[in-house]
Coordinates of C-alpha atoms in Angstrom, one line a residue:
M295 CA -19.5 7.1 -25.4
F296 CA -18.8 2.9 -25.0
Q297 CA -18.0 1.5 -28.4
K298 CA -17.0 -1.8 -28.7
P299 CA -13.6 -3.1 -28.2
T300 CA -11.3 -3.7 -31.2
T301 CA -8.2 -5.2 -31.4
K302 CA -5.9 -1.7 -31.4
S303 CA -8.5 -0.2 -28.8
F304 CA -7.1 -2.8 -26.6
A305 CA -3.6 -2.9 -27.6
A306 CA -3.3 0.5 -26.7
V307 CA -4.9 0.5 -23.4
A308 CA -2.7 -1.9 -22.2
I309 CA -0.1 0.2 -23.3
E310 CA -0.7 3.0 -21.8
T311 CA -1.7 0.9 -18.3
G312 CA 1.2 -0.9 -18.1
A313 CA 3.0 2.1 -18.7
F314 CA 1.2 3.7 -15.2
V315 CA 2.0 0.5 -13.4
A316 CA 5.7 1.2 -14.4
G317 CA 5.5 4.9 -14.0
A318 CA 4.1 4.5 -10.5
K319 CA 7.0 1.8 -9.4
V320 CA 9.9 4.6 -11.0
G321 CA 8.4 7.1 -8.8
D322 CA 8.7 4.6 -6.1
G323 CA 12.1 4.8 -7.1
I324 CA 12.8 8.0 -6.9
V325 CA 11.7 8.7 -3.8
A326 CA 13.6 6.0 -2.3
V327 CA 16.7 7.8 -3.2
M328 CA 16.1 11.4 -2.9
P329 CA 18.3 12.8 0.3
D330 CA 16.7 12.7 3.4
S331 CA 17.3 16.6 3.5
V332 CA 13.2 16.2 2.0
S333 CA 11.9 13.5 3.3
S334 CA 9.5 15.0 4.9
Y335 CA 8.1 16.1 1.3
R336 CA 9.6 14.1 -0.9
R337 CA 6.3 12.6 -2.1
Y338 CA 4.8 16.0 -3.2
L339 CA 8.3 16.9 -5.3
V340 CA 7.9 13.7 -6.8
A341 CA 4.3 14.3 -7.8
G342 CA 4.2 17.7 -8.9
M343 CA 6.9 17.5 -11.0
T344 CA 5.9 14.0 -13.1
L345 CA 2.2 15.5 -13.3
L346 CA 3.7 18.8 -14.7
A347 CA 5.8 17.0 -16.8
A348 CA 2.7 15.3 -17.5
A349 CA 1.0 18.3 -18.9
C350 CA 3.6 18.8 -21.1
V351 CA 3.4 15.7 -23.3
A352 CA 1.4 16.0 -26.1
P353 CA -0.4 12.9 -26.1
K354 CA -0.6 12.2 -30.1
T355 CA 1.4 8.8 -30.5
T356 CA 0.8 6.0 -28.4
M357 CA 4.5 6.2 -27.3
A358 CA 3.7 10.1 -26.1
Q359 CA 0.3 8.5 -24.4
A360 CA 2.6 6.3 -23.0
A361 CA 5.3 8.7 -21.8
Q362 CA 2.3 10.6 -20.2
N363 CA 0.5 7.9 -18.4
A364 CA 4.1 7.0 -16.8
L365 CA 4.4 10.6 -15.5
I366 CA 0.7 10.2 -14.9
G367 CA 1.4 7.4 -12.8
A368 CA 5.0 8.5 -11.3
G369 CA 3.0 11.2 -9.8
A370 CA -0.2 9.2 -8.5
K371 CA 1.3 6.8 -7.0
Q372 CA 3.2 9.5 -4.3
L373 CA 0.1 11.4 -4.0
Y374 CA -2.2 8.1 -2.8
D375 CA 1.1 6.7 -0.8
E376 CA 1.1 10.2 0.9
L377 CA -3.0 10.2 1.6
S378 CA -3.1 6.9 2.8
E379 CA -0.3 7.5 5.2
T380 CA -2.0 10.4 6.3
L381 CA -5.4 9.0 6.8
A382 CA -4.5 5.8 8.3
G383 CA -2.9 7.6 10.9
A384 CA -6.1 9.8 11.7
I385 CA -8.8 7.4 11.7
P386 CA -8.9 4.5 13.7
V387 CA -9.5 1.0 12.6
T388 CA -12.6 0.1 12.3
A389 CA -13.1 -3.1 14.3
G390 CA -15.8 -6.4 12.7
S391 CA -15.4 -7.9 9.4
S392 CA -18.8 -6.9 7.9
T393 CA -17.9 -5.3 4.6
T394 CA -18.7 -2.2 5.3
N395 CA -15.4 -1.8 7.6
K396 CA -13.4 -4.2 5.7
F397 CA -14.3 -1.1 2.9
V398 CA -13.7 1.7 5.2
N399 CA -10.2 0.0 6.4
A400 CA -9.3 -0.7 3.0
V401 CA -10.0 2.7 1.7
V402 CA -8.2 4.7 4.2
G403 CA -5.3 2.8 3.8
H404 CA -4.6 0.0 6.6
S405 CA -3.5 -3.0 6.3
P406 CA -5.9 -6.1 5.8
D407 CA -5.0 -7.5 9.0
A408 CA -5.5 -4.2 10.7
A409 CA -9.5 -4.8 11.5
L410 CA -7.9 -8.4 13.1
V411 CA -6.3 -6.9 16.3
A412 CA -8.5 -3.8 16.5
D413 CA -10.2 -6.2 19.4
T414 CA -8.1 -5.8 22.4
S415 CA -9.8 -7.6 24.4
Q416 CA -8.7 -10.9 24.3
V417 CA -5.0 -10.1 23.8
G418 CA -3.4 -12.0 26.6
V419 CA -6.1 -14.5 27.1
G420 CA -3.6 -17.4 25.2
A421 CA 0.0 -16.5 27.3
W422 CA 2.1 -19.2 29.0
L423 CA 0.2 -20.8 31.7
G424 CA -3.0 -17.5 31.9
E425 CA 0.2 -14.7 32.8
P426 CA 0.6 -12.5 29.6
E427 CA 3.6 -10.6 31.6
N428 CA 5.2 -14.1 30.7
M429 CA 3.9 -14.7 27.3
W430 CA 7.6 -14.8 25.9
D431 CA 9.3 -16.1 28.7
R432 CA 8.2 -20.0 28.3
P433 CA 11.2 -22.3 29.5
A434 CA 13.4 -23.4 26.7
E435 CA 12.6 -26.9 27.8
L436 CA 9.0 -27.1 26.5
Q437 CA 9.5 -24.9 23.3
E438 CA 12.4 -27.8 22.1
A439 CA 10.1 -30.8 23.2
E440 CA 7.4 -29.0 21.5
F441 CA 9.5 -29.2 18.0
T442 CA 8.2 -31.4 16.1
G443 CA 10.5 -31.6 13.0
L444 CA 9.5 -31.5 9.7

């Protein structure tokens, strides 16, 4: 199963990986320019079309393997984005800095900073004069006085 890597095998893997990543980015571009009339399922359309096209490629040459990996990358990225968006909305952020919580937040698709704001018990504590409702209404003269310049 495993073998000692050679220059040829490393180059082939590098080309295939690059094609996968490039395909993923091209897939994002395709989704971005699709009409709004298909906005609810455009990722599924791109994923289905590119994965079907990838299945039609006979990977007998390096270029064919790269083309197949680019198509797989485009489809996989759209499925990943759709799954992440669905999970992030369905599963709440797990607060805390434990490795397990960080792992779950990353798998679900929450942003890295999501766990930092999950604990809302301290929100507003540092507000202007202790009044959370006035947090953004600081006097202009104090804002200017605090500016120290660069």
